[in-house]
mmCIF file of C-alpha atoms and ligand atoms in Angstrom:
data_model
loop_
_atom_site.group_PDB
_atom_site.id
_atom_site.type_symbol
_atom_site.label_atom_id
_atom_site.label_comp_id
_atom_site.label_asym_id
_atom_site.label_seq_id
_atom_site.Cartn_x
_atom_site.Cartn_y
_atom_site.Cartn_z
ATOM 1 C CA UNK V 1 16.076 4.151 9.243
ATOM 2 C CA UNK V 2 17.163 4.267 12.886
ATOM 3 C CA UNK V 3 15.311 2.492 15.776
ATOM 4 C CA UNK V 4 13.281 5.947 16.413
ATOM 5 C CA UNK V 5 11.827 6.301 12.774
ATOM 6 C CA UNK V 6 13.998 8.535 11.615
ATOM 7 C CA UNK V 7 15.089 8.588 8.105
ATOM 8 C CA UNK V 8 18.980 7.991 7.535
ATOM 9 C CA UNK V 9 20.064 7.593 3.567
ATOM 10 C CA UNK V 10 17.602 6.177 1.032
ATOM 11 C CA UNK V 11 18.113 5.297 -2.568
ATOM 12 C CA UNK V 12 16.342 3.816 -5.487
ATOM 13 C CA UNK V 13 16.910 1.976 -8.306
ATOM 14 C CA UNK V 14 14.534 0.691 -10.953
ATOM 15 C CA UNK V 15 14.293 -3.509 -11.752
ATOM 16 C CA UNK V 16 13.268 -3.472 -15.243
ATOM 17 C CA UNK V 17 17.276 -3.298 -16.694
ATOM 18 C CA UNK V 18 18.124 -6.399 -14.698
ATOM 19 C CA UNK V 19 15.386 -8.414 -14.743
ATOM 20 C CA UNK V 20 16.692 -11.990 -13.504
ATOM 21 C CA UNK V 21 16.185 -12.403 -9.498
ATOM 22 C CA UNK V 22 20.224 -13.232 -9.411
ATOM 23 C CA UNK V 23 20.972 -10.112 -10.668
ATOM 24 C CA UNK V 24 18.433 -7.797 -8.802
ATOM 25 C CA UNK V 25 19.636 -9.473 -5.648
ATOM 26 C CA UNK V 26 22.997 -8.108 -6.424
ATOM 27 C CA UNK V 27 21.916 -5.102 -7.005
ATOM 28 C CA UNK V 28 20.038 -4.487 -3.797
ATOM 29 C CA UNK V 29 23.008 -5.979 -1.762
ATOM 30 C CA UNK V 30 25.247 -3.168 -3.628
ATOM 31 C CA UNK V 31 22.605 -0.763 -2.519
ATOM 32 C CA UNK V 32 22.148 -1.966 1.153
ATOM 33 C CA UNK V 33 26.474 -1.789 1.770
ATOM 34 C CA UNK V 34 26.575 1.345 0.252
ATOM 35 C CA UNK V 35 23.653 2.702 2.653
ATOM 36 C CA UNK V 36 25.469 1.244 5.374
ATOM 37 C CA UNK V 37 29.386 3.403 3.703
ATOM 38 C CA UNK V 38 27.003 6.264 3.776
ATOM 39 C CA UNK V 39 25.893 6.212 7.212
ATOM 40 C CA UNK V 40 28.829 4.658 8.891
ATOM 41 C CA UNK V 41 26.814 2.378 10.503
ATOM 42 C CA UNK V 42 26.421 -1.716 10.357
ATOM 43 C CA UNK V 43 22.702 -2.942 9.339
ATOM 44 C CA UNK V 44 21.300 -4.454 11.926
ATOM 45 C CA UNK V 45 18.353 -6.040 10.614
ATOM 46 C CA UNK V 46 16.087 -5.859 6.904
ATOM 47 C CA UNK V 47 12.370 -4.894 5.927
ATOM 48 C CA UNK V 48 11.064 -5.713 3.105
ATOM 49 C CA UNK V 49 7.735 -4.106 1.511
ATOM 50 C CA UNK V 50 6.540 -5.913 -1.797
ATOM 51 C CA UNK V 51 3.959 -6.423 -4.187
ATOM 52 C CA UNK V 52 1.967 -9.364 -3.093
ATOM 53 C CA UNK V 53 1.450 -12.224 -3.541
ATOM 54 C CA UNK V 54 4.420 -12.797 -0.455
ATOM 55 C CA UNK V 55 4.570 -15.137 2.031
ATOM 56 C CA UNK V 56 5.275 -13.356 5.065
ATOM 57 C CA UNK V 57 5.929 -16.867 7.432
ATOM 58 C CA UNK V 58 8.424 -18.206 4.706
ATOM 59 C CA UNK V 59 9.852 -15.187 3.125
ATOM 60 C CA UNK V 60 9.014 -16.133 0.017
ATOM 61 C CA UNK V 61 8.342 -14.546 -2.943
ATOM 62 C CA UNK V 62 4.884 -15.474 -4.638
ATOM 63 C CA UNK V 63 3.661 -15.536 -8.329
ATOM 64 C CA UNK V 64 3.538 -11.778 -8.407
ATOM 65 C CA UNK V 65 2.879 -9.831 -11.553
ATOM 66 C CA UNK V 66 5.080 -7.664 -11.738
ATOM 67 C CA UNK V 67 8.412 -10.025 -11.311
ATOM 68 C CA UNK V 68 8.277 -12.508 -13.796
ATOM 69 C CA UNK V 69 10.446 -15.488 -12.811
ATOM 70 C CA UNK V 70 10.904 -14.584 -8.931
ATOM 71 C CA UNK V 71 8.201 -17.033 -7.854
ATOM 72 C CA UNK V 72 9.784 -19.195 -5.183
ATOM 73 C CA UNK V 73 13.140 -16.873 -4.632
ATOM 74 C CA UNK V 74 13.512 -16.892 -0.654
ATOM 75 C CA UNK V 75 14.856 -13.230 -0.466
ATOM 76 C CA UNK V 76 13.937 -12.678 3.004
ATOM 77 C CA UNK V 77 16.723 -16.244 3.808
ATOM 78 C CA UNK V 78 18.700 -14.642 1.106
ATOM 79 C CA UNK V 79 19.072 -11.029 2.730
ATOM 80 C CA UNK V 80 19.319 -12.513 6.152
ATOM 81 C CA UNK V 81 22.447 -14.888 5.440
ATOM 82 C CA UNK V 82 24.204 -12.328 3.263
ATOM 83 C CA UNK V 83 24.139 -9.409 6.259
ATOM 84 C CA UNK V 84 23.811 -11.789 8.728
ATOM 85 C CA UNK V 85 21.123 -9.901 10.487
ATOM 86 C CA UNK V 86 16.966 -10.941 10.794
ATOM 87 C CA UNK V 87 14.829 -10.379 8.036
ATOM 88 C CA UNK V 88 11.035 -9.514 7.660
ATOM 89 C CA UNK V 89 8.516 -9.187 4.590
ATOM 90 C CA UNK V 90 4.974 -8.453 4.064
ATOM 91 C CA UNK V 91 2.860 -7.463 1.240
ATOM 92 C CA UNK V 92 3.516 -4.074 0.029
ATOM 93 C CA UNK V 93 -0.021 -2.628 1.412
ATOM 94 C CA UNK V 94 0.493 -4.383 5.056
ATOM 95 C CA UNK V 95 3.778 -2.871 5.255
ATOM 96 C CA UNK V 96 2.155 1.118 4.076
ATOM 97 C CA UNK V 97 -0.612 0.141 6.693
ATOM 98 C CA UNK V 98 2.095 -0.681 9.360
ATOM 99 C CA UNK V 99 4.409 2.448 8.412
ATOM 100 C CA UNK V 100 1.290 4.673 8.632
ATOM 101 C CA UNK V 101 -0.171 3.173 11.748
ATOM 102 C CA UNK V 102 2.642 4.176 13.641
ATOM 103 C CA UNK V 103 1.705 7.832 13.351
ATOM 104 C CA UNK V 104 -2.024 6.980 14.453
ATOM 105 C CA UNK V 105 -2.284 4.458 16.832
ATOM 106 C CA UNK V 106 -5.810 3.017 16.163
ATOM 107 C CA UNK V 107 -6.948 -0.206 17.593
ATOM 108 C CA UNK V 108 -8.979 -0.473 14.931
ATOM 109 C CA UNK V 109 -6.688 0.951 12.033
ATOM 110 C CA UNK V 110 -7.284 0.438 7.757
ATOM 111 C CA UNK V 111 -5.288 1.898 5.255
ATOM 112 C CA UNK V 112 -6.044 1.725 2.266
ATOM 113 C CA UNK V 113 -3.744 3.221 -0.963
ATOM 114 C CA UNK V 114 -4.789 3.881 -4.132
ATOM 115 C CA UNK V 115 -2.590 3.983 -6.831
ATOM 116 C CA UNK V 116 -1.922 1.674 -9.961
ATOM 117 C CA UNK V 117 -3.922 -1.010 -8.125
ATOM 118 C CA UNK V 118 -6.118 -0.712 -5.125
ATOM 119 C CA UNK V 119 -4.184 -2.180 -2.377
ATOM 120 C CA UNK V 120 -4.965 -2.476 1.477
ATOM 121 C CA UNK V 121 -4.019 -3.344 5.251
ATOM 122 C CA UNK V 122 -5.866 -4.263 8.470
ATOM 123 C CA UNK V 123 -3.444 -3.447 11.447
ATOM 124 C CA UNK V 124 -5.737 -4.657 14.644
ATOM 125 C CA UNK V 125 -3.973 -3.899 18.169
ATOM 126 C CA UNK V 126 -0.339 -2.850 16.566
ATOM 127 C CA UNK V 127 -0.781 -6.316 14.378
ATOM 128 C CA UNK V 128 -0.740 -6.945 10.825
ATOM 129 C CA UNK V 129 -4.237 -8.559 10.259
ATOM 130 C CA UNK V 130 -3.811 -11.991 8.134
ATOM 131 C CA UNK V 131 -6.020 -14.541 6.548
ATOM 132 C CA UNK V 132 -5.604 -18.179 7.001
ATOM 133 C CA UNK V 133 -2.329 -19.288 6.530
ATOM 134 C CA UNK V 134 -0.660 -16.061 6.754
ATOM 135 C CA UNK V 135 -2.453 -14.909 3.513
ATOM 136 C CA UNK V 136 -3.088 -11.185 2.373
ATOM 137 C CA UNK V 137 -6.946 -10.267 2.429
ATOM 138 C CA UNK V 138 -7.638 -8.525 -0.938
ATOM 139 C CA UNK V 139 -9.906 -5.459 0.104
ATOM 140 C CA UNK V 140 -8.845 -4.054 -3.067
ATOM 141 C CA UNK V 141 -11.085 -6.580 -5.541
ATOM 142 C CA UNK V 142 -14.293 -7.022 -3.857
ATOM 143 C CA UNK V 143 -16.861 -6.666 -6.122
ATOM 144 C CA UNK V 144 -18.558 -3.075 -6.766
ATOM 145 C CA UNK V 145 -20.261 -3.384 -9.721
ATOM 146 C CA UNK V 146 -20.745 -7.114 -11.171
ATOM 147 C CA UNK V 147 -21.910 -5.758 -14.648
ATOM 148 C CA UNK V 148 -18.314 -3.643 -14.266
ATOM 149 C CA UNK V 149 -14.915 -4.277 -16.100
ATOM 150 C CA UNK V 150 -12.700 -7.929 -15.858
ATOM 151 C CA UNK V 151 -10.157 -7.979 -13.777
ATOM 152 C CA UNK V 152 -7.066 -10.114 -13.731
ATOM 153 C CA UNK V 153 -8.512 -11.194 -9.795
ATOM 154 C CA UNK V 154 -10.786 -13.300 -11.496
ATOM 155 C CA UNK V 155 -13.613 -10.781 -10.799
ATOM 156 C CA UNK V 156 -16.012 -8.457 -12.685
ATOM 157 C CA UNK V 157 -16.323 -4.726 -11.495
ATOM 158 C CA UNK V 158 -14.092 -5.338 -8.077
ATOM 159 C CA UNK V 159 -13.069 -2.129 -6.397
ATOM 160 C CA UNK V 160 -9.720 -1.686 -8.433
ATOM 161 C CA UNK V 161 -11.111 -2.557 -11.852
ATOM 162 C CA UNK V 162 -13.594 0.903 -10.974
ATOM 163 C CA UNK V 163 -11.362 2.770 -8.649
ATOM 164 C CA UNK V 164 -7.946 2.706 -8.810
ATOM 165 C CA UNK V 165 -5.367 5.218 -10.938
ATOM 166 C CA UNK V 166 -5.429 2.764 -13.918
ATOM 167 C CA UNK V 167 -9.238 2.504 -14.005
ATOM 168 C CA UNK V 168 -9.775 6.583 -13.894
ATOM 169 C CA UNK V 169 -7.149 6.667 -16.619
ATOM 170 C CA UNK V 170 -8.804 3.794 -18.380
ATOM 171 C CA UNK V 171 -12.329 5.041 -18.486
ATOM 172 C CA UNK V 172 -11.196 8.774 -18.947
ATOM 173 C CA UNK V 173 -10.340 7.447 -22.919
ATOM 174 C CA UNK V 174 -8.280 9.614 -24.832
ATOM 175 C CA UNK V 175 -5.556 7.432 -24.987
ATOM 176 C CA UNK V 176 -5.661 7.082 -21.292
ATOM 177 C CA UNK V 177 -4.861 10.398 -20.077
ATOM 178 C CA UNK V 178 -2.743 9.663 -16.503
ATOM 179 C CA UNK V 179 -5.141 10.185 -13.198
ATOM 180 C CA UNK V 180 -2.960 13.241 -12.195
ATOM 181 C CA UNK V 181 -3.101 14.814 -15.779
ATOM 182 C CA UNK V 182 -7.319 14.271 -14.906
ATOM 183 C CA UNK V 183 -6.980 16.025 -11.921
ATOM 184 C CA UNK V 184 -5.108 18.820 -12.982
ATOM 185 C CA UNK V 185 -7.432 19.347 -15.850
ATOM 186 C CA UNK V 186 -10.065 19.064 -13.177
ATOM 187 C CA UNK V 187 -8.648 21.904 -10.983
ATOM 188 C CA UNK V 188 -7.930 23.496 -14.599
ATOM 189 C CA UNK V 189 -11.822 23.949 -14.441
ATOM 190 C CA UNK V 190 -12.459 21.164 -17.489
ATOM 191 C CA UNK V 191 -16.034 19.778 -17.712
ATOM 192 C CA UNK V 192 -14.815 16.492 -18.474
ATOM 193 C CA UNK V 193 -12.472 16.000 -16.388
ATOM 194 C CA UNK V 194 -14.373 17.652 -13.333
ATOM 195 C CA UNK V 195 -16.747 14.434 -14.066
ATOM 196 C CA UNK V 196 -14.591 12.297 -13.839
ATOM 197 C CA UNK V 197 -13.322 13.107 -10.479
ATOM 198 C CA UNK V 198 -16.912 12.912 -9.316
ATOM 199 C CA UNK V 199 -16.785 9.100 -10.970
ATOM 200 C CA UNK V 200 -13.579 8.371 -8.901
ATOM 201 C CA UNK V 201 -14.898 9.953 -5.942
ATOM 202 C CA UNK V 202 -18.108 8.146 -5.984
ATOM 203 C CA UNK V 203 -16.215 4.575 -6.497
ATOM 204 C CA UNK V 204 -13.486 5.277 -4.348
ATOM 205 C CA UNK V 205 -16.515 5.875 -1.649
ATOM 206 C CA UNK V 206 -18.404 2.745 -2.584
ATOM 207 C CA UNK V 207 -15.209 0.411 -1.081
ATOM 208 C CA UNK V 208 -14.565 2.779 1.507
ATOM 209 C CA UNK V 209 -18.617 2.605 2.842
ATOM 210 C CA UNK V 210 -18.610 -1.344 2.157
ATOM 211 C CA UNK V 211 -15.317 -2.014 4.153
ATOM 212 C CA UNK V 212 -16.507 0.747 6.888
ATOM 213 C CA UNK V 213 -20.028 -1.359 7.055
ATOM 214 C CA UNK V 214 -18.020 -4.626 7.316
ATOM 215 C CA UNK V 215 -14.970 -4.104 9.761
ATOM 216 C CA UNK V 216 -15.883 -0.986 11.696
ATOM 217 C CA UNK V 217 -12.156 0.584 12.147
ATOM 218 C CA UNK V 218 -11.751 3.245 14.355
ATOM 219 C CA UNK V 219 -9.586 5.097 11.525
ATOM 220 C CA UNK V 220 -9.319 4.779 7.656
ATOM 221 C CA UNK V 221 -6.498 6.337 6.246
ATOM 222 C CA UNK V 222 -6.420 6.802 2.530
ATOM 223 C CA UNK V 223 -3.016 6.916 0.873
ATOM 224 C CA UNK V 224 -1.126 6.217 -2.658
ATOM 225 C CA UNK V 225 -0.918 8.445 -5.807
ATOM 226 C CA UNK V 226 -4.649 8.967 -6.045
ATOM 227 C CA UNK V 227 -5.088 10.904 -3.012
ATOM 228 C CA UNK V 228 -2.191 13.216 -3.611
ATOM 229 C CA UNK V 229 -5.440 14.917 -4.710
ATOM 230 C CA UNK V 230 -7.724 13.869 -1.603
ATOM 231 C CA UNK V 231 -9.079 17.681 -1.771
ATOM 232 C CA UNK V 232 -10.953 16.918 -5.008
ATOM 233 C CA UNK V 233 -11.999 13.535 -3.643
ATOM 234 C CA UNK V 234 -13.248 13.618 -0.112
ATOM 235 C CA UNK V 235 -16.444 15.194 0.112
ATOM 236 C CA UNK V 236 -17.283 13.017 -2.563
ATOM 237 C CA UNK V 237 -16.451 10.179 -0.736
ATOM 238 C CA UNK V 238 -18.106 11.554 2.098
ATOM 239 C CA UNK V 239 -21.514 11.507 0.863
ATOM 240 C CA UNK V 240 -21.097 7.901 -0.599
ATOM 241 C CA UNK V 241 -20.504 6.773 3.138
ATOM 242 C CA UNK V 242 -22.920 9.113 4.497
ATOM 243 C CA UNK V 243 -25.477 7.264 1.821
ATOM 244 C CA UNK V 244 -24.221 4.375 2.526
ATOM 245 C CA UNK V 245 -23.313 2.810 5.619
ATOM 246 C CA UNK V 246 -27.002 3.268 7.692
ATOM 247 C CA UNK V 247 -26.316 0.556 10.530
ATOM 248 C CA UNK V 248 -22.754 1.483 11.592
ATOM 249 C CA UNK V 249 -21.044 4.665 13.783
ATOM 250 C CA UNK V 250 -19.946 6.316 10.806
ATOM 251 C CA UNK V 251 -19.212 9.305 13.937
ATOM 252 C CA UNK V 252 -16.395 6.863 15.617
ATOM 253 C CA UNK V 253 -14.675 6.504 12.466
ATOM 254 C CA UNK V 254 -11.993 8.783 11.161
ATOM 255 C CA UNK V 255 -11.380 8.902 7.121
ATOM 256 C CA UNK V 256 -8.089 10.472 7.020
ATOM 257 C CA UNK V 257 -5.380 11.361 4.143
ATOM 258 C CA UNK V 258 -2.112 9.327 4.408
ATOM 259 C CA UNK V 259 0.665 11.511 6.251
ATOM 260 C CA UNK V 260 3.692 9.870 4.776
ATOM 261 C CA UNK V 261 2.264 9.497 1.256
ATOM 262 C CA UNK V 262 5.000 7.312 -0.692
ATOM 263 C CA UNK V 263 7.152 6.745 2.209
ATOM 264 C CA UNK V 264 4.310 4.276 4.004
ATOM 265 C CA UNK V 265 5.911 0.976 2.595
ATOM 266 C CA UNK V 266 9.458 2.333 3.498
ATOM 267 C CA UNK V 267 8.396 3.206 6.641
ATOM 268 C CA UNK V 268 6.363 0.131 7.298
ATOM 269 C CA UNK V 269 9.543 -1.706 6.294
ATOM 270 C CA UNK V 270 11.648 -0.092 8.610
ATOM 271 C CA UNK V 271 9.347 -0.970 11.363
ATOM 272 C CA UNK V 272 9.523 -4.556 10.250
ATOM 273 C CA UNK V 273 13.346 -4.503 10.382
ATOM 274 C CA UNK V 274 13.048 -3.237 14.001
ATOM 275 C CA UNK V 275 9.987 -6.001 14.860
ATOM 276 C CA UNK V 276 12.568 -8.530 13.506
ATOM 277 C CA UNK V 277 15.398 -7.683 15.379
ATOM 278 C CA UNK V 278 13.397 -7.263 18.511
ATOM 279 C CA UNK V 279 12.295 -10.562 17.960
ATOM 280 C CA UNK V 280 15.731 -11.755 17.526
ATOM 281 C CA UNK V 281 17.150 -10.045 20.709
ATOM 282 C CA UNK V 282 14.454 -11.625 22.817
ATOM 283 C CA UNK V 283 14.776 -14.689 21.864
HETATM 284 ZN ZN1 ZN A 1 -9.893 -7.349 -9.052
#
């Protein structure tokens, strides 16, 4: 991505064939050189969006799920010294809030995506909002429903256990059928399914009215794979916050659908890159 936004080569591999941080590292080194072949044109600094938990201070990788043994690999110092350029990293949902925020603006600005897991940002004047310590708040598990489903947070019925992709999927049965597959049975006209879009769009609206009630953004955007069928979803969701959220101007607030859909890390990663080597040519 150039310093404008725009798009310039992308590509994508997948980690599970080379599972060892050594080897991945490689791999995205090969991929960053032959982005820069492609675009005859020197990187000048690197973004990184990933699942949490990341340390965005350190550049360090956390104990995170989905990449056994990485805990402790400093990819951020890693990246920097092999291109020689600055580095950035943030959790995977600050970095989709940042990439989205960017087409909005707010002061105020949440985004919130919806996918596999529930996963969220707070971007507060053009900042990435942090907890102590540089941590990542977890909007996606507060607790819903404390009679709900475990979840590997720790917590009973948190937002994610009863909203997310996996949880539609999971309560669905049959094998669990993929959220789209419900959806397009849903716009198929199928009883079942039809229900079960009500379910999501009633949970989905339960977190969206709580975190409305508690932070008062000027805009919530909504993005991920879930709301690649926001027509289905968002007059539910509507009448959960209208239900809901009594003492708060539900009228300032904007609930949007994400404009970049899966391109809001990438994008928010981009902008990191830039942030980075801003901060590097000003200091
Ligand atoms: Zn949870």
């Amino acid at each position: 991505m150039d310093a404008a936004g725009r798009f310039l080569a992308r590509t994508r591999f997948g980690t599970r064939e080379s599972n060892s941080p050594q080897a991945t590292i490689v791999r995205i080194i090969e991929a960053i050189r032959a982005i820069e072949g492609e675009t005859a044109q020197p990187i000048q600094a690197i973004g990184i969006g990933c699942t949490g938990p990341v340390d965005p201070l350190t550049g360090v990788i956390g104990a995170v799920d989905l990449l056994p043994g990485w805990q402790g690999t400093p990819l951020v110092e890693i990246l920097a010294e092999a291109f020689h350029v600055p580095a950035a990293i943030e959790n995977d949902a600050d970095a989709g809030a940042l990439g989205e925020w960017q087409l909005w603006r707010d002061d105020r600005f949440l985004f919130v995506s919806v996918g596999t897991g529930i996963g969220a940002g707070l971007i507060l004047n053009g900042t990435i909002s942090r907890g102590v310590d540089g941590s990542h708040p977890e909007l996606g598990h507060h607790t819903i429903d404390a009679s709900g489903p475990p979840c590997y947070c720790g917590a009973r019925g948190c937002w994610e256990s009863l909203a997310s992709g996996t949880a539609m999927a999971r309560h669905f049965g049959e094998g669990a059928t993929p959220a789209e597959e419900i959806f397009a049975r849903a716009r198929r006209g199928d009883a079942e399914a039809r229900q079960a879009v009500e379910r999501q769009a009633y949970y989905l609206g339960l977190g969206v009215a709580n975190l409305m009630t508690i932070l008062c953004p000027g805009r919530i955007v909504l993005g991920g794979g879930v709301l690649e069928s926001a027509d289905l979803l968002m007059d539910g969701i509507q009448t959960v916050i209208q239900n809901q959220c009594g003492l708060v101007p539900t009228h300032r607030m904007d609930v949007a659908v994400s404009k970049l859909g899966s391109d809001a890390v990438l994008a928010g990663a981009a902008r990191l890159a830039v942030n980075a080597w801003q901060q590097q040519e000003a200091s």
